Coordinates of C-alpha atoms in Angstrom, one line a residue:
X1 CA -10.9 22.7 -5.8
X2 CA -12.2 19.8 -6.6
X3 CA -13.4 17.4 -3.7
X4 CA -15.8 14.7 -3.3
X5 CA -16.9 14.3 -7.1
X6 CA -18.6 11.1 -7.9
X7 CA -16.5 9.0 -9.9
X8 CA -17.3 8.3 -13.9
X9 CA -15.2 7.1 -16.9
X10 CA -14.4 5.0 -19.8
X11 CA -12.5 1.6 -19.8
X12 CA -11.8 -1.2 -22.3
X13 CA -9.5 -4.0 -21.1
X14 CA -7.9 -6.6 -23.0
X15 CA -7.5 -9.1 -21.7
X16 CA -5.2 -12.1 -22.5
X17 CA -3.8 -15.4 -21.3
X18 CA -6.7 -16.9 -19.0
X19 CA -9.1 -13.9 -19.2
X20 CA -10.5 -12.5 -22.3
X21 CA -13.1 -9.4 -22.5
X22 CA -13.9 -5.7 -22.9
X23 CA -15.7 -3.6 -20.4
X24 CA -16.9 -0.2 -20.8
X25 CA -18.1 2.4 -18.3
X26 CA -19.9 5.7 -18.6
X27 CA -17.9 7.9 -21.7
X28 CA -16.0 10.9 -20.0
X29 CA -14.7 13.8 -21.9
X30 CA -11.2 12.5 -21.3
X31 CA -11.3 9.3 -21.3
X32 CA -8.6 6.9 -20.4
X33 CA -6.9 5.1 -22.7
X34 CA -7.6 1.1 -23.1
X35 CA -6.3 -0.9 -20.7
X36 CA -4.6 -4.4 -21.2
X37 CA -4.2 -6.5 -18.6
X38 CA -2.5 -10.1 -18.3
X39 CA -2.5 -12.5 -15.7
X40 CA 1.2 -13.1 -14.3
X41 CA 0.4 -15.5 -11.3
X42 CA -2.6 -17.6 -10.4
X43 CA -4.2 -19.4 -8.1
X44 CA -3.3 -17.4 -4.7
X45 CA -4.4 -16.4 -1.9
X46 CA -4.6 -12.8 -0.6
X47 CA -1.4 -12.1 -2.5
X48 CA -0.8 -9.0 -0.5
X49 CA 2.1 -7.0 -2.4
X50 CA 4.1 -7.6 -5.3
X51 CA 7.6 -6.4 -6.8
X52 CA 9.0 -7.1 -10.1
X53 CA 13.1 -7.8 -10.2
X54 CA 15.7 -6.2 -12.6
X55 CA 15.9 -9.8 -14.3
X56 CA 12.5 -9.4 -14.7
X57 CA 11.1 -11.9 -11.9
X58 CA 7.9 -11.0 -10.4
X59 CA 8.0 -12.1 -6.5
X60 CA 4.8 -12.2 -4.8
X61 CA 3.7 -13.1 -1.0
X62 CA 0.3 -14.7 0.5
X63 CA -1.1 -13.2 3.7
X64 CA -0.8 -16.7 5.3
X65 CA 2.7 -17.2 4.4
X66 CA 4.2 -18.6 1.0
X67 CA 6.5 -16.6 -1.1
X68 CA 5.6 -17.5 -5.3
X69 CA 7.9 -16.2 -7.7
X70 CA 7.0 -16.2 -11.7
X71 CA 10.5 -16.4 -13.1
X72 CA 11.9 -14.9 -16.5
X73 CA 11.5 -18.2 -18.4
X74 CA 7.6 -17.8 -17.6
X75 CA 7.7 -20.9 -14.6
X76 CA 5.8 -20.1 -11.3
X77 CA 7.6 -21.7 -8.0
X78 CA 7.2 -21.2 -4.6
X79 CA 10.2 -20.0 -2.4
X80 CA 11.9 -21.4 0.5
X81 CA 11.8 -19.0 3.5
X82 CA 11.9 -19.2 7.4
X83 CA 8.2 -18.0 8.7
X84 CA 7.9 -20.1 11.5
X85 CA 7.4 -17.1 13.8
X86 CA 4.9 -15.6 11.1
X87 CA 1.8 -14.0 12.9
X88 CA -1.3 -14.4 10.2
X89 CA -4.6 -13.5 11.4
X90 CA -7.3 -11.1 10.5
X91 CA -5.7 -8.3 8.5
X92 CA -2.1 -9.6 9.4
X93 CA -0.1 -11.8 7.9
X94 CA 3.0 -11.6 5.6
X95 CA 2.3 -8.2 3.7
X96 CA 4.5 -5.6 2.1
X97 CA 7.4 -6.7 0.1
X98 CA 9.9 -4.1 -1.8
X99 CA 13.2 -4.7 -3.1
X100 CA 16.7 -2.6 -1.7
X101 CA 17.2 0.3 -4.0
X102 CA 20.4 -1.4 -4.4
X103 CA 19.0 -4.8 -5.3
X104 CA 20.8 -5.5 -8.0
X105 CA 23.9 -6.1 -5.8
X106 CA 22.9 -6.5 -2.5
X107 CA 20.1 -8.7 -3.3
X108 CA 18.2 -7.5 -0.4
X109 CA 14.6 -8.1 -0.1
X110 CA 12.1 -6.5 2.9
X111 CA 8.9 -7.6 4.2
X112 CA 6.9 -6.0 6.7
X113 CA 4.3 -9.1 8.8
X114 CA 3.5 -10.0 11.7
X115 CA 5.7 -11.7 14.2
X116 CA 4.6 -14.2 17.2
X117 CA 6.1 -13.2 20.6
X118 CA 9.1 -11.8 21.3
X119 CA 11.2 -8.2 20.2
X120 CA 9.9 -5.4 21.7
X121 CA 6.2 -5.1 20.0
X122 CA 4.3 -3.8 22.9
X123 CA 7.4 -1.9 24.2
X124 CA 7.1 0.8 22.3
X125 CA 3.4 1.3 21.7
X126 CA 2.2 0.2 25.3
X127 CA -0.8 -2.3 26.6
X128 CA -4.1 -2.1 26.1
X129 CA -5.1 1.3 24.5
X130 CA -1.9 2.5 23.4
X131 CA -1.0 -0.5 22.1
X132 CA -3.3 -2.3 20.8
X133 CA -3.3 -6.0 23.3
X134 CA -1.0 -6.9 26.2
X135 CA 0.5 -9.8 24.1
X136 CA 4.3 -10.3 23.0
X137 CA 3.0 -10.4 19.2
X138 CA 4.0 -7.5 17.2
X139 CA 4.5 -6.4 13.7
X140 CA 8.1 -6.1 12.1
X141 CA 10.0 -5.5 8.8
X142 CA 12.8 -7.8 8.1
X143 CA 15.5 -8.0 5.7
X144 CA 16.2 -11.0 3.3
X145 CA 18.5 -12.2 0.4
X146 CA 17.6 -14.3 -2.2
X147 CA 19.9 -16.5 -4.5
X148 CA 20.5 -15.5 -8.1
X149 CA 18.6 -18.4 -8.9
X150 CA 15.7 -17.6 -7.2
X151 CA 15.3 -20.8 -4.9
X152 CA 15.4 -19.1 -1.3
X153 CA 15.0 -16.2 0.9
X154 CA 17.5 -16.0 3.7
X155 CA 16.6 -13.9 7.1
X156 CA 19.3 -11.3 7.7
X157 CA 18.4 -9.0 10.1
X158 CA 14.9 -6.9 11.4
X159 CA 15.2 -3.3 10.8
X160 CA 12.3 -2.4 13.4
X161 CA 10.8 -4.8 15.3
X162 CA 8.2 -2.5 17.5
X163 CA 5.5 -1.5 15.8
X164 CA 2.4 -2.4 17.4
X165 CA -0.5 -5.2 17.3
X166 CA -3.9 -5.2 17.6
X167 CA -5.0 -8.6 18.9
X168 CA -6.8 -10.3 16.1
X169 CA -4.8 -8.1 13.9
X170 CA -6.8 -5.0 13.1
X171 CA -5.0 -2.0 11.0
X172 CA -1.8 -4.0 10.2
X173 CA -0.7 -1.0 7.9
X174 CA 2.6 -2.1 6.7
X175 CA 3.4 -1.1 3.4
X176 CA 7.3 -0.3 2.7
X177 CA 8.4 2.0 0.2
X178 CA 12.4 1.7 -1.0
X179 CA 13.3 5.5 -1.8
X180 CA 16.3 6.3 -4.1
X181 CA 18.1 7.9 -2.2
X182 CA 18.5 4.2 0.1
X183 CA 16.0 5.1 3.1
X184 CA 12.5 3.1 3.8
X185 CA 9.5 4.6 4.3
X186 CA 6.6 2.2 5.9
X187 CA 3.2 3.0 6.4
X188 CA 1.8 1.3 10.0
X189 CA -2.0 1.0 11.3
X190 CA -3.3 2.4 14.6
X191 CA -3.9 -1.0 16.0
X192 CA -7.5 0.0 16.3
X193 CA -6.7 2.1 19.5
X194 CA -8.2 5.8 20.7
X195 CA -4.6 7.1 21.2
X196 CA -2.4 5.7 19.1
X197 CA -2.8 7.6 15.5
X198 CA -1.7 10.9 18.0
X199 CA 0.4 9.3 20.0
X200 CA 4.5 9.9 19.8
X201 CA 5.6 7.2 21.6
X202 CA 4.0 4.6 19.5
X203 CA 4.6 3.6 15.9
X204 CA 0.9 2.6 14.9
X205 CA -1.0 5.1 12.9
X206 CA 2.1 7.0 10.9
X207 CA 4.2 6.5 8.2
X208 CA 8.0 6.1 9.7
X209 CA 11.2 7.0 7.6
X210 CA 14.7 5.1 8.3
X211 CA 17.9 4.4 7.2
X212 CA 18.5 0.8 5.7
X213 CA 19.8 -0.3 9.1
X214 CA 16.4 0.8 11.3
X215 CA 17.3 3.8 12.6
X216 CA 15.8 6.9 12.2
X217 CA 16.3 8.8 9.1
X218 CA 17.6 12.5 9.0
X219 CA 14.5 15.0 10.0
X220 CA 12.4 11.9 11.2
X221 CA 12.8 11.9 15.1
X222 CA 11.9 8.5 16.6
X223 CA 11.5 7.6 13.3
X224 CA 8.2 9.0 12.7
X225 CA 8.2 11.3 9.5
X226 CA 4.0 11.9 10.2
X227 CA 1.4 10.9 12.4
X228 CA -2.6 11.2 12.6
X229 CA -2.9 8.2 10.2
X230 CA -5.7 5.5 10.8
X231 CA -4.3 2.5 8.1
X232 CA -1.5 3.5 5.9
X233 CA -1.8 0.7 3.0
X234 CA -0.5 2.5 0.1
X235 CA 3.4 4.6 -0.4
X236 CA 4.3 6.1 -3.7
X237 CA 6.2 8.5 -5.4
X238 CA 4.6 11.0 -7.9
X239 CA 7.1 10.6 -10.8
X240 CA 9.2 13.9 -11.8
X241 CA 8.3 15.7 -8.0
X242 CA 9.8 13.6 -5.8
X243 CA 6.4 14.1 -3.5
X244 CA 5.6 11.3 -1.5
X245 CA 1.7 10.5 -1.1
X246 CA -0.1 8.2 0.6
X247 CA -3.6 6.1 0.9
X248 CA -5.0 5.1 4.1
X249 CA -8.3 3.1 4.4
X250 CA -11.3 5.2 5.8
X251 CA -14.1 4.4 8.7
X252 CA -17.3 4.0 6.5
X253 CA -16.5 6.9 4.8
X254 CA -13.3 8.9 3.7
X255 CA -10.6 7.0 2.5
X256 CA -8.0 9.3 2.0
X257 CA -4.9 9.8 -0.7
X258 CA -2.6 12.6 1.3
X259 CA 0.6 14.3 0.3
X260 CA 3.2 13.8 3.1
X261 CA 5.4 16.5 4.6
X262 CA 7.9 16.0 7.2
X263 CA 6.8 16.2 10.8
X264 CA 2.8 16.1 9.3
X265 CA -0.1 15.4 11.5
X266 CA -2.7 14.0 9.1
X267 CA -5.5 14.7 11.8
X268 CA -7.0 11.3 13.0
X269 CA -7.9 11.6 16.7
X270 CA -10.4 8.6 17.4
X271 CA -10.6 9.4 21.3
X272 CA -12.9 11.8 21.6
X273 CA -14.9 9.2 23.9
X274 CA -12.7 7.8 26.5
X275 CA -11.0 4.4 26.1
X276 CA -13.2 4.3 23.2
X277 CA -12.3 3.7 19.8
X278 CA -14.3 6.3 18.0
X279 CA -14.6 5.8 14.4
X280 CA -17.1 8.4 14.2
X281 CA -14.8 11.1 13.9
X282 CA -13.6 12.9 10.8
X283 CA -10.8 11.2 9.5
X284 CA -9.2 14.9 9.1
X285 CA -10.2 16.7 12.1
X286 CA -8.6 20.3 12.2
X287 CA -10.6 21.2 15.7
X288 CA -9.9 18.5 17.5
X289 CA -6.1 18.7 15.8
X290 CA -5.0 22.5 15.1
X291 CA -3.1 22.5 11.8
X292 CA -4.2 18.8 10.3
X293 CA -3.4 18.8 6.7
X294 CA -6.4 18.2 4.6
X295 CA -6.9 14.5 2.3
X296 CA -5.5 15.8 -1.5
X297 CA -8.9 13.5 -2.3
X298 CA -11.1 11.2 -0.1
X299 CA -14.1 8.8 -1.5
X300 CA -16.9 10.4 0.7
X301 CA -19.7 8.0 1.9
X302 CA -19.4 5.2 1.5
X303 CA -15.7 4.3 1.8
X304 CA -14.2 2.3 -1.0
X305 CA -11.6 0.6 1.0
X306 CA -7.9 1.6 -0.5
X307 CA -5.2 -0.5 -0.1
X308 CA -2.9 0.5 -2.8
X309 CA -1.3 3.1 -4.8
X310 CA 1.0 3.8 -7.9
X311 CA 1.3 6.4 -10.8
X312 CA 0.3 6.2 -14.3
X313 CA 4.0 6.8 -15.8
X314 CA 4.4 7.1 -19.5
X315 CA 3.7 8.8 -22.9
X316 CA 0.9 5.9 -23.1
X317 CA -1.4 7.2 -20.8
X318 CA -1.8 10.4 -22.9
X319 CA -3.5 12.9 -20.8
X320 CA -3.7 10.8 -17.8
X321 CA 0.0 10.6 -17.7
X322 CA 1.3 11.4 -13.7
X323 CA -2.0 10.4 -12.7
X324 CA -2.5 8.9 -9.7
X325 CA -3.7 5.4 -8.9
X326 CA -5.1 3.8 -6.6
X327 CA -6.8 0.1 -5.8
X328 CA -10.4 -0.5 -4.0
X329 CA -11.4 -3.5 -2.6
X330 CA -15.0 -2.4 -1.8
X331 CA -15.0 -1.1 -5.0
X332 CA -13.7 -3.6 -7.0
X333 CA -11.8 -1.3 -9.3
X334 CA -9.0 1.2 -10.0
X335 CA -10.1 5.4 -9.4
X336 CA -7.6 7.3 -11.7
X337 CA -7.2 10.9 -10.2
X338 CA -5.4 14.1 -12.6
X339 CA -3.9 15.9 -10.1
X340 CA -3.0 19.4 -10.2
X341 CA 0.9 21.1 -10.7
X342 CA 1.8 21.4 -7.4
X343 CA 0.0 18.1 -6.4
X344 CA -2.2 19.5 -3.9
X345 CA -5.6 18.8 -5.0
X346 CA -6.9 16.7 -7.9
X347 CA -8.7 18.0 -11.0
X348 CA -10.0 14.9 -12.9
X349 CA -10.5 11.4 -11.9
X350 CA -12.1 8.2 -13.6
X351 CA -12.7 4.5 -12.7
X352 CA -11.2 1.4 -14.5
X353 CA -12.1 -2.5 -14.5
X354 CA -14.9 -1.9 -12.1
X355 CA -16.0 -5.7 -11.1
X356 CA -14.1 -7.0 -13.5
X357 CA -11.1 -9.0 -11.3
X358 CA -12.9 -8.3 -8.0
X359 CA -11.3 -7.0 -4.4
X360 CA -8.3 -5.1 -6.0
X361 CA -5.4 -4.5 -3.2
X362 CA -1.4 -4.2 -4.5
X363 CA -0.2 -1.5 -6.7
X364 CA 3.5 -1.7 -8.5
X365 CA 5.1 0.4 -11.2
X366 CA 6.5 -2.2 -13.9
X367 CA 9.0 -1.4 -16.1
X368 CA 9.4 1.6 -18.5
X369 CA 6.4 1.6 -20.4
X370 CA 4.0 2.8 -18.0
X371 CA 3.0 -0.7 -17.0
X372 CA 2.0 -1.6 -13.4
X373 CA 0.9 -4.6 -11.8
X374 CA -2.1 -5.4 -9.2
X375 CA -3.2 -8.2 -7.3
X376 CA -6.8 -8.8 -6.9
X377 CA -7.9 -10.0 -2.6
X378 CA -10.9 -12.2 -3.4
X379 CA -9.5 -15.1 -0.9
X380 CA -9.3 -17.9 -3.5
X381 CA -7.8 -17.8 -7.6
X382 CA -6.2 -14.1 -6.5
X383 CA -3.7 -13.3 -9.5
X384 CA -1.0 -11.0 -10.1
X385 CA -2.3 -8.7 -13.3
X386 CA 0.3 -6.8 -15.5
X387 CA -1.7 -3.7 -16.5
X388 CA -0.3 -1.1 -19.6
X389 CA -2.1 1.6 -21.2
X390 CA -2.9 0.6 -25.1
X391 CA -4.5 2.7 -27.7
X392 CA -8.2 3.9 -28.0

């Protein structure tokens, strides 16, 4: 089983529009294919997710609060939206966006960001410890529409409106992930807190499973489908399996990309000091947590810091085809990871673009072809970058 191997590949990018280059890294035995990437959008800052329409818009969101949109005649314009109650601060803000499985008719949009005051946000997860700070601010994901010509989002509703906030907001978590079947899955942060990741009657530190009206989904009680998580930044499906994995940044060490199954306790118990938040623990601790499922990969030391995640999906990416993929910030690059049949361990992995864009964060699938996009996090000039597999 392969565990801990340092990282090493090949990459050539294209790159076209604003950019133009090739990079290499150390040759591998299976090398990746070329890569080439285009900018999309420009001249952001901390575009924290993005999604690509049926029509073919790409819709992106700033931490701080401004919806961009590049629309299918090529034009980048900025959206009008009600975020007067938006809480942006630290590692919160407005952050994961993903379209209705039924977009095309419902033209329903969710985010998941931080709110100021009000709903239930320290409800559920508690004060102080449990919850993260004694203040009304919380973190929420809320439903839009948008207009078929792309001018405005309109608020209709929040699906959950308790997960909690860390004062200053640590470990926002808060990526969604629109399953086909209608559901949501969103990845939360443990506010930074000793007893929250473990904790069933808080929200922070899992990944939670509803139905697209907030309530909890079939087989997730409290709607909690696992636990044991420290920052859940990254949802995906692994094309053809239906498996559901995700990345969660590590302490100093140990990111981790984990395969999710129902009711799972991923094993990160930060309170073995009390009223301490302990970040020298394992991130997977099977003595401290009987039956923690072990990381399907983690980076080792030093962390890498991995916000996002997506699959390699087409004939394109030859050999590399249903690999996984997944951002780093630290980094500054993409780790590809070969994973095995039954998707519990990974047999091959390689690096791509290292320091070539910067702080990568956002992973999306993009059309048919195998394409994805990414948004680089370097505070200032961030872009949206439309990445397919060429030929070597």
């Amino acid at each position: 089983m392969n565990k801990l191997v340092s990282s090493s590949g090949v990459i050539a990018a294209s790159v076209f529009l604003t950019l133009a280059g090739t990079t290499t890294a150390t040759a591998q035995d299976d090398p990746l294919p070329n890569l080439n990437v285009t900018t999309v959008l420009e001249g952001l800052a901390k575009p924290w997710d993005a999604v690509v329409a049926p029509d073919g818009t790409v819709l992106t969101g700033e931490r701080s609060g401004r919806f961009v949109i590049r629309d299918v005649d090529g034009t980048t314009r900025e959206l009008d939206a009600d975020l007067d109650d938006l809480y942006a601060s630290g590692e919160t803000g407005l952050m994961g966006i993903e379209l209705a499985t039924d977009f095309r008719t419902s033209r329903t949009i969710y985010t998941c960001q931080g709110v100021q005051g009000g709903g239930a946000g320290t409800g559920s997860g508690g004060t102080g410890s449990a919850g993260g700070g004694g203040s009304d601010n919380h973190i929420a994901v809320v439903s839009w529409t948008v207009d078929p010509e792309w001018t405005a989002l309109t608020r209709t509703g929040t699906l959950i409106d308790d997960i909690p906030f860390a004062d200053g907001g640590r470990h926002g978590g808060c990526r969604i992930l629109a399953h086909p079947d209608g559901t949501l899955y969103v990845g939360t942060g443990d506010t930074a807190s000793p007893s929250v990741p473990q904790s069933r009657n808080s929200l922070g530190g899992k990944v939670l499973h509803i139905d697209a009206d907030g309530s909890a989904a079939a087989g997730s009680p409290d709607r909690i489908f696992t636990l044991g998580h420290r920052n859940v930044q990254g949802l995906a499906i692994r094309p053809g399996t239906g498996q559901i994995y995700e990345v969660e940044q590590g302490t100093s060490r140990d990111d981790e990309l984990n395969l999710l199954e129902p009711g799972g306790n991923y094993g990160y118990r930060p309170d073995r000091l009390p009223f301490i938040y302990d970040e020298s623990v394992p991130m997977t601790d099977p003595t401290r947590v009987p039956g923690a499922i072990e990381a399907v990969w983690s980076s080792g030391s030093p962390a890498i810091a991995t916000p996002g995640l997506t699959f390699a999906d087409g004939a394109g990416w030859g050999s590399w085809n249903g690999a996984a993929v997944i951002s780093s910030q630290q980094g500054e690059k993409l780790l590809f990871l070969k994973l095995s049949d039954d998707g519990t361990e990974y047999v091959d992995e390689a690096d791509a673009l290292v320091g070539t864009y910067g702080r990568l964060r956002s992973l999306t699938s993009f059309g048919d072809d195998g394409a994805f996009l990414v948004t680089t996090d370097n505070g200032s000039n961030d872009k949206v970058l439309l990445v397919t597999p060429g030929v070597n």
